């Protein structure tokens, strides 16, 4: 339970607070660890150095001729002041000199003279007196704890051990040195901890800014939402970084491109997965692409590519795409709906006018004229429907033509459809949406040109004989000059002065290019323009 409470308490804190605490504690623990190791190592080093110093002094005293001769004579009177002088000169706690049996001949405490050296330190001095080898030790004697160095004293022939010299340094001095170092280390630890806190604050602030002020839990939630979003959309999505390495690749992209979903894709270079990709070009140019048709992996796609910019630098590219045939299917359905809606709107408006006329005739008691008018309109409309059913069985194209016929009547014009027309062999592979857009724009242009020239008739004939679909549209407009004919397909060029024109023929030219079709014009000033559209039934390879 306590662990859970602590976990909730930690996760409840802000990221910046957590980072400051964690970095500060880490630095504090590291500094404490280094400090303890340093003090321990220093303590061992000082003990060893002082022990070696004590041994060195003991060896030096052991070879002094005066000491050797005095030991041979058991002359304490000579050794006692000499030992005191040597201890003082070397800052030693004591210098003790003993004979071959370990009996003290010199000692800082006069009462200890003549007594064995092992009585207060428990050391029989075997290594020095028996084996003739110097050594060091720690011991607590009558003068307190000390580090000692003991050296044998040989006779003048350097063959026989005649005595021993013991030199000691107080351990209290070592403790004083360690206390001084400990104080220094404590100050260093506090300063280091303070600096680490300031460093942690600066680092945490910079890190927080880099992640847009979000908390780890928020980032995790956003990551989950981002993955769910990528997998929920039907468009394929690919993202690369500025090195061309793939960072995002959703399942829709794998399915659309027909890639193997069992092989990891993220982390690979884009050229290793899609050799024909142009994403690297966007990295170089920084120019986005919108609704661009491309062939990739033997599929025609509609692609959008957008550079990712951070701090005014391009750091990657994101691309979304979908198969063109799927979009064409959706567009075709929308075109059907729009054509149907236009047809209904035109018919509703036309029938409203006719009903008003019939109602007026009835109100003035012109019953015979009302019946004659109703029958005439019914026969005219039925004749058009019969013609379209026989000549153009495709519902999308015939619906478009019926809508344009009604719109012409709204404008006070007449759209004459050649009764000998035939458009029954439209291949299934031909995009109805593009075909309707081409016909609709050309008929609209012809109606507007005829209306502007105060004429009434626009003619349409169609034939599907041979290998091509041929549409001929003739208006009674003012005609086109040579200059107008040369620039009529340019985007934004129009004979109309109002804004928003000049895009219809440009779109027609693009659509015909997609269908491998062609368009030609014959125009005479003040007489009108004849337009011929040719679309192959089978697109040439």
XYZ file of C-alpha atoms in Angstrom:
541
model
C 0.000 0.000 0.000
C 2.836 2.422 0.896
C 4.583 1.674 -2.405
C 1.386 2.478 -4.307
C 0.965 5.733 -2.410
C 4.564 6.690 -3.145
C 4.096 5.849 -6.839
C 0.941 8.003 -7.004
C 2.742 10.795 -5.176
C 5.645 10.725 -7.636
C 3.508 10.497 -10.768
C 1.302 13.258 -9.438
C 4.206 15.705 -9.520
C 5.061 17.809 -12.552
C 7.787 16.509 -14.849
C 10.002 19.486 -14.078
C 9.746 18.840 -10.317
C 10.446 15.142 -10.802
C 13.508 15.823 -12.939
C 14.904 18.333 -10.446
C 14.461 15.891 -7.559
C 15.844 12.902 -9.437
C 18.837 14.759 -10.874
C 19.560 16.411 -7.516
C 19.348 13.121 -5.600
C 21.476 11.358 -8.176
C 24.169 14.017 -7.950
C 23.988 14.003 -4.149
C 24.361 10.220 -3.975
C 27.234 10.268 -6.436
C 29.018 13.008 -4.521
C 28.467 11.222 -1.204
C 29.755 7.975 -2.660
C 32.838 9.677 -4.051
C 33.377 11.482 -0.735
C 33.134 8.295 1.354
C 35.468 6.472 -1.023
C 37.914 9.400 -0.920
C 37.937 9.528 2.890
C 38.381 5.762 3.159
C 41.144 5.733 0.595
C 42.783 8.760 2.220
C 42.651 7.105 5.627
C 44.327 3.981 4.278
C 46.906 6.030 2.387
C 47.761 8.167 5.414
C 48.119 5.085 7.607
C 50.412 3.492 5.065
C 52.465 6.675 4.551
C 52.866 7.288 8.282
C 53.747 3.631 8.827
C 56.423 3.851 6.122
C 57.691 7.073 7.629
C 57.899 5.468 11.074
C 59.757 2.495 9.588
C 62.131 4.793 7.725
C 62.960 6.739 10.908
C 63.429 3.454 12.810
C 65.846 2.146 10.178
C 67.740 5.425 10.217
C 68.097 5.388 14.010
C 69.134 1.706 13.930
C 72.244 2.443 11.847
C 73.494 5.406 13.896
C 76.929 4.334 15.351
C 76.249 6.055 18.648
C 73.039 4.054 19.053
C 74.794 0.774 18.152
C 77.666 1.291 20.593
C 75.339 2.443 23.371
C 73.129 -0.665 22.941
C 76.214 -2.895 23.118
C 77.108 -1.192 26.438
C 73.450 -1.106 27.670
C 74.048 2.610 28.146
C 70.606 4.051 28.889
C 72.103 7.353 29.928
C 73.286 7.944 26.372
C 70.237 6.496 24.606
C 67.532 8.177 26.674
C 68.271 11.818 25.744
C 69.234 10.803 22.202
C 65.882 9.026 21.678
C 63.972 12.019 23.025
C 65.865 14.342 20.713
C 65.235 12.127 17.662
C 61.488 11.850 18.452
C 61.173 15.606 18.723
C 63.101 16.232 15.515
C 60.913 13.797 13.501
C 57.587 14.858 15.104
C 57.194 11.298 16.362
C 55.141 10.281 19.375
C 58.034 8.266 20.671
C 61.360 6.615 19.884
C 61.933 3.500 21.988
C 65.208 1.556 21.964
C 65.593 -1.978 23.380
C 68.396 -4.523 23.715
C 68.683 -8.066 22.331
C 66.081 -9.289 24.829
C 63.629 -6.477 24.130
C 64.398 -4.698 27.408
C 63.887 -0.961 27.125
C 67.030 1.152 27.134
C 65.256 4.351 26.052
C 61.610 5.366 26.550
C 59.734 8.680 26.942
C 58.558 7.437 30.356
C 61.542 6.829 32.606
C 59.593 4.343 34.718
C 59.422 2.004 31.701
C 63.192 1.680 31.429
C 64.563 -1.757 32.221
C 61.211 -3.403 31.472
C 60.336 -5.566 28.439
C 58.810 -3.768 25.472
C 55.940 -6.258 25.125
C 54.443 -5.491 28.521
C 52.087 -2.809 27.148
C 51.734 -3.644 23.460
C 51.632 -7.442 23.450
C 54.313 -7.728 20.724
C 57.279 -10.054 21.271
C 59.186 -8.290 18.433
C 60.054 -11.652 16.929
C 60.377 -10.406 13.337
C 63.001 -7.818 14.284
C 64.888 -9.524 17.134
C 64.819 -13.117 15.883
C 64.566 -12.785 12.096
C 66.229 -9.414 11.729
C 63.395 -7.979 9.556
C 61.823 -4.522 9.919
C 57.998 -4.231 10.002
C 55.094 -1.911 10.824
C 52.040 -2.270 13.059
C 49.189 -0.454 14.750
C 48.981 -0.751 18.493
C 47.642 0.922 21.627
C 50.406 1.429 24.126
C 50.952 3.451 27.242
C 51.193 6.623 25.114
C 47.966 5.930 23.232
C 47.136 4.465 19.805
C 49.915 4.794 17.273
C 51.344 3.558 13.985
C 54.758 2.007 14.596
C 57.786 1.107 12.575
C 60.270 -1.378 14.101
C 63.769 -2.085 12.820
C 66.469 -4.442 14.162
C 69.805 -2.994 15.263
C 72.845 -4.931 14.013
C 76.362 -4.806 15.435
C 79.115 -3.032 13.605
C 79.845 -6.170 11.577
C 76.204 -6.123 10.434
C 75.868 -9.812 11.237
C 74.292 -10.021 14.705
C 71.065 -8.455 16.000
C 71.886 -6.605 19.174
C 68.724 -4.578 19.721
C 65.570 -2.986 18.334
C 64.325 0.524 17.561
C 60.568 1.302 17.645
C 59.300 4.636 16.293
C 55.628 5.592 16.667
C 53.388 8.320 15.257
C 50.090 9.135 16.948
C 46.876 8.096 15.222
C 45.263 11.256 16.615
C 47.286 13.243 14.095
C 45.884 11.076 11.308
C 42.346 11.730 12.625
C 43.016 15.499 12.609
C 44.118 15.365 8.977
C 41.071 13.306 8.071
C 38.776 15.772 9.845
C 40.242 18.627 7.818
C 39.721 16.708 4.587
C 36.224 15.707 5.696
C 35.267 19.360 6.200
C 36.613 20.238 2.746
C 34.739 17.346 1.167
C 31.528 18.369 2.926
C 31.810 21.864 1.465
C 32.513 20.379 -1.993
C 29.473 18.093 -1.659
C 27.176 20.974 -0.738
C 28.493 23.174 -3.554
C 28.161 20.311 -6.042
C 24.617 19.607 -4.894
C 23.680 23.281 -5.218
C 25.160 23.467 -8.705
C 23.405 20.231 -9.662
C 20.061 21.677 -8.542
C 20.577 24.750 -10.744
C 21.699 22.490 -13.599
C 18.661 20.260 -13.062
C 16.338 23.290 -13.136
C 17.884 24.564 -16.377
C 17.884 21.130 -17.991
C 14.304 20.423 -16.898
C 13.141 23.791 -18.276
C 14.874 23.166 -21.606
C 13.513 19.614 -21.791
C 10.006 20.800 -20.923
C 10.199 23.416 -23.684
C 11.403 20.794 -26.174
C 8.306 18.650 -25.524
C 5.974 21.675 -25.754
C 5.257 21.755 -22.022
C 3.597 18.332 -22.024
C 3.739 15.813 -19.195
C 4.895 12.208 -19.883
C 1.352 10.925 -19.364
C 0.051 13.462 -21.888
C 2.733 12.451 -24.399
C 1.824 8.777 -23.955
C -1.860 9.557 -24.461
C -1.115 11.663 -27.542
C 1.035 8.858 -28.921
C -1.808 6.388 -28.486
C -4.284 8.811 -30.058
C -1.892 9.454 -32.933
C -1.545 5.726 -33.638
C -5.308 5.239 -33.439
C -5.848 8.191 -35.789
C -3.325 6.906 -38.321
C -4.940 3.500 -38.399
C -8.493 4.871 -38.559
C -8.064 6.944 -41.725
C -8.469 5.234 -45.090
C -5.730 7.280 -46.744
C -2.233 5.904 -46.760
C 0.172 8.041 -44.711
C 3.977 8.068 -44.899
C 6.340 10.354 -42.988
C 10.128 10.595 -43.292
C 12.730 12.594 -41.382
C 15.361 14.853 -42.927
C 17.600 11.827 -43.593
C 14.903 10.091 -45.628
C 14.264 7.471 -42.935
C 10.635 6.389 -42.556
C 9.160 7.427 -39.204
C 5.472 6.740 -39.875
C 3.777 4.190 -42.120
C 0.170 3.229 -41.438
C -1.656 0.045 -42.374
C -3.665 1.797 -45.095
C -0.391 2.699 -46.848
C 0.732 -0.928 -46.690
C -2.578 -2.142 -48.120
C -2.739 0.532 -50.835
C 0.816 -0.115 -52.058
C 0.543 -3.892 -51.701
C 3.547 -4.202 -49.373
C 4.347 -7.103 -47.076
C 2.918 -6.227 -43.652
C 5.092 -8.839 -41.908
C 8.303 -6.935 -42.680
C 9.167 -3.886 -40.538
C 9.048 -0.665 -42.547
C 9.594 2.071 -39.977
C 13.299 2.854 -39.654
C 14.161 1.989 -43.261
C 15.173 4.525 -45.889
C 12.322 5.537 -48.183
C 14.234 4.374 -51.273
C 14.611 0.879 -49.809
C 10.817 0.594 -49.540
C 9.637 2.821 -52.418
C 12.465 3.374 -54.934
C 10.269 5.619 -57.132
C 9.131 7.922 -54.317
C 9.593 11.685 -54.732
C 9.503 12.523 -51.016
C 13.233 13.301 -51.015
C 12.575 15.929 -53.690
C 10.211 17.712 -51.298
C 13.017 17.719 -48.703
C 15.257 19.537 -51.179
C 12.743 22.007 -52.590
C 10.400 22.520 -49.632
C 7.499 22.939 -52.095
C 4.314 21.016 -51.246
C 2.285 18.972 -53.742
C -1.494 18.848 -53.579
C -3.787 16.375 -55.349
C -1.027 15.248 -57.684
C -1.576 12.149 -59.812
C 1.391 9.760 -59.687
C 2.160 6.164 -60.607
C 3.670 4.257 -57.694
C 3.995 0.504 -57.261
C 2.049 0.089 -60.547
C -0.902 1.997 -59.076
C -2.242 5.423 -59.940
C -2.556 7.500 -56.797
C -3.734 10.945 -55.806
C -0.951 12.238 -53.571
C -0.492 15.158 -51.199
C 3.018 15.905 -49.954
C 3.807 18.509 -47.316
C 7.184 19.429 -45.783
C 7.459 19.453 -41.993
C 9.092 22.695 -40.844
C 10.545 23.361 -37.390
C 12.459 26.545 -36.514
C 12.345 27.528 -40.206
C 14.115 24.296 -41.200
C 12.702 21.338 -43.111
C 12.911 18.368 -40.757
C 10.823 15.879 -42.723
C 7.986 15.241 -45.153
C 4.476 13.842 -44.668
C 2.567 12.304 -47.559
C -1.037 11.127 -47.741
C -2.404 9.263 -50.724
C -5.299 7.202 -52.006
C -5.932 5.156 -55.095
C -7.329 7.256 -57.908
C -9.947 4.713 -58.902
C -11.462 4.918 -55.409
C -11.664 8.698 -55.655
C -13.062 8.419 -59.176
C -15.807 6.149 -57.875
C -16.742 8.656 -55.188
C -16.556 11.555 -57.643
C -18.699 9.640 -60.110
C -21.379 9.114 -57.499
C -21.274 12.797 -56.600
C -21.497 13.732 -60.277
C -24.555 11.514 -60.640
C -26.178 13.172 -57.660
C -25.278 16.656 -58.881
C -26.554 15.936 -62.402
C -29.737 14.483 -60.982
C -30.158 17.493 -58.691
C -29.564 19.907 -61.576
C -32.087 18.040 -63.678
C -34.695 18.115 -60.910
C -34.059 21.786 -60.230
C -34.393 22.692 -63.897
C -37.477 20.552 -64.322
C -39.075 21.979 -61.191
C -38.435 25.501 -62.411
C -39.688 24.692 -65.924
C -42.807 22.902 -64.699
C -43.502 25.769 -62.316
C -43.539 28.192 -65.240
C -45.750 25.849 -67.266
C -48.164 25.371 -64.378
C -48.394 29.126 -63.931
C -49.166 29.471 -67.656
C -51.834 26.749 -67.565
C -53.311 28.267 -64.388
C -53.487 31.659 -66.124
C -55.233 30.192 -69.156
C -57.793 28.503 -66.938
C -58.412 31.697 -64.968
C -59.249 33.556 -68.200
C -61.508 30.627 -69.253
C -59.225 29.647 -72.150
C -59.794 25.964 -71.482
C -59.081 24.709 -74.977
C -55.797 26.620 -75.100
C -54.838 25.264 -71.673
C -55.433 21.667 -72.766
C -53.565 22.232 -76.029
C -50.584 23.829 -74.215
C -50.396 21.023 -71.644
C -50.483 18.350 -74.351
C -47.879 20.149 -76.416
C -45.426 20.451 -73.488
C -46.013 16.860 -72.487
C -45.354 15.599 -76.008
C -42.209 17.740 -76.355
C -40.741 16.558 -73.067
C -41.638 12.936 -73.721
C -40.011 13.120 -77.155
C -36.755 14.323 -75.546
C -36.863 11.548 -72.963
C -37.513 8.935 -75.658
C -34.599 10.279 -77.690
C -32.219 10.140 -74.709
C -33.356 6.651 -73.735
C -32.686 5.323 -77.214
C -29.592 7.346 -78.123
C -27.879 7.636 -74.714
C -28.787 4.725 -72.450
C -26.087 5.701 -69.944
C -28.062 7.341 -67.060
C -25.268 9.707 -66.023
C -24.709 11.185 -69.482
C -28.439 11.307 -70.350
C -29.194 12.933 -66.964
C -26.568 15.577 -67.679
C -28.059 16.306 -71.124
C -31.599 16.475 -69.745
C -30.446 18.952 -67.095
C -28.721 21.136 -69.704
C -31.858 20.967 -71.909
C -33.980 22.296 -69.050
C -31.402 24.947 -68.161
C -31.449 26.148 -71.768
C -35.202 26.567 -71.559
C -34.802 28.534 -68.320
C -32.451 30.880 -70.170
C -34.946 31.263 -73.012
C -32.775 29.178 -75.340
C -33.163 25.886 -77.120
C -30.765 22.969 -76.852
C -31.339 20.931 -80.002
C -30.141 17.339 -79.783
C -29.753 15.720 -83.190
C -32.310 12.876 -83.359
C -29.787 10.817 -85.360
C -27.316 10.923 -82.466
C -26.056 7.655 -81.001
C -24.011 7.274 -77.856
C -24.638 3.682 -76.822
C -21.081 2.297 -76.908
C -19.513 4.231 -74.041
C -16.928 1.808 -72.568
C -17.145 0.978 -68.867
C -13.511 2.029 -68.392
C -14.253 5.598 -69.462
C -14.723 7.930 -66.483
C -18.326 9.169 -66.504
C -17.361 12.006 -64.181
C -14.786 13.333 -66.675
C -17.149 12.857 -69.630
C -19.962 14.743 -67.869
C -17.568 17.551 -66.883
C -16.391 17.929 -70.493
C -19.913 18.001 -71.961
C -21.313 20.191 -69.195
C -18.618 22.868 -69.515
C -18.799 22.986 -73.327
C -22.641 23.173 -73.401
C -22.641 25.883 -70.690
C -20.134 27.923 -72.710
C -22.263 27.513 -75.859
C -25.450 28.568 -74.038
C -23.808 31.671 -72.535
C -22.227 32.647 -75.878
C -25.580 32.274 -77.689
C -27.414 34.243 -74.997
C -24.862 37.060 -75.156
C -25.341 37.332 -78.936
C -29.141 37.460 -78.522
C -29.709 34.216 -80.433
C -31.615 31.085 -79.349
C -30.228 27.838 -80.738
C -27.451 25.532 -79.507
C -27.052 22.225 -81.351
C -25.568 18.953 -80.118
C -24.870 15.816 -82.122
C -23.201 12.632 -80.908
C -21.848 9.517 -82.554
C -20.105 6.420 -81.255
C -19.343 4.799 -84.615
C -15.830 3.509 -85.128
C -13.136 3.654 -82.451
C -13.991 7.104 -81.081
C -16.755 8.943 -79.287
C -17.456 12.187 -81.153
C -19.428 15.151 -79.808
C -20.213 18.231 -81.893
C -21.536 21.366 -80.195
C -22.496 24.420 -82.223
C -23.572 27.783 -80.791
C -24.814 31.034 -82.283
C -22.461 33.274 -80.375
C -20.362 36.151 -81.681
C -17.522 33.825 -82.701
C -13.837 33.865 -81.699
C -10.915 35.859 -83.053
C -7.626 34.155 -83.918
C -6.016 35.574 -80.778
C -8.863 34.279 -78.597
C -8.632 30.816 -80.187
C -4.874 30.635 -79.460
C -5.296 31.364 -75.743
C -8.753 29.968 -75.037
C -7.437 26.973 -73.037
C -5.160 29.065 -70.778
C -6.187 29.168 -67.149
C -8.110 32.344 -66.233
C -8.550 33.501 -69.859
C -12.163 34.366 -70.699
C -14.150 36.659 -72.952
C -16.326 37.546 -69.965
C -15.402 40.518 -67.839
C -16.821 39.141 -64.558
C -14.495 37.472 -62.050
C -14.601 33.699 -61.624
C -14.500 32.795 -65.332
C -11.768 31.326 -67.492
C -11.482 27.914 -65.837
C -14.024 25.767 -67.753
C -12.081 25.284 -70.983
C -8.824 24.882 -69.070
C -10.434 22.037 -67.109
C -11.844 20.520 -70.329
C -8.347 20.488 -71.834
C -6.921 18.733 -68.761
C -9.695 16.133 -68.701
C -9.308 15.401 -72.402
C -5.582 14.988 -71.862
C -6.296 12.382 -69.181
C -8.617 10.549 -71.593
C -6.186 10.886 -74.540
C -8.896 12.897 -76.327
C -8.778 15.935 -78.588
C -10.784 19.124 -79.172
C -10.975 21.443 -82.163
C -12.858 24.656 -82.960
C -14.282 26.239 -86.097
C -15.419 29.805 -85.537
C -16.750 32.657 -87.667
C -17.257 36.153 -86.322
C -20.923 37.100 -85.755
C -22.017 33.610 -86.794
C -20.926 31.283 -83.996
C -18.520 28.525 -83.059
C -18.508 24.805 -83.751
C -16.647 22.582 -81.298
C -15.683 18.940 -82.025
C -14.562 16.625 -79.226
C -13.018 13.229 -79.989
C -12.414 10.645 -77.255
C -10.951 7.184 -78.032
C -12.938 4.242 -76.699
C -9.697 2.440 -75.836
C -6.870 4.519 -74.395
C -3.727 4.037 -76.521
C -0.789 2.406 -74.750
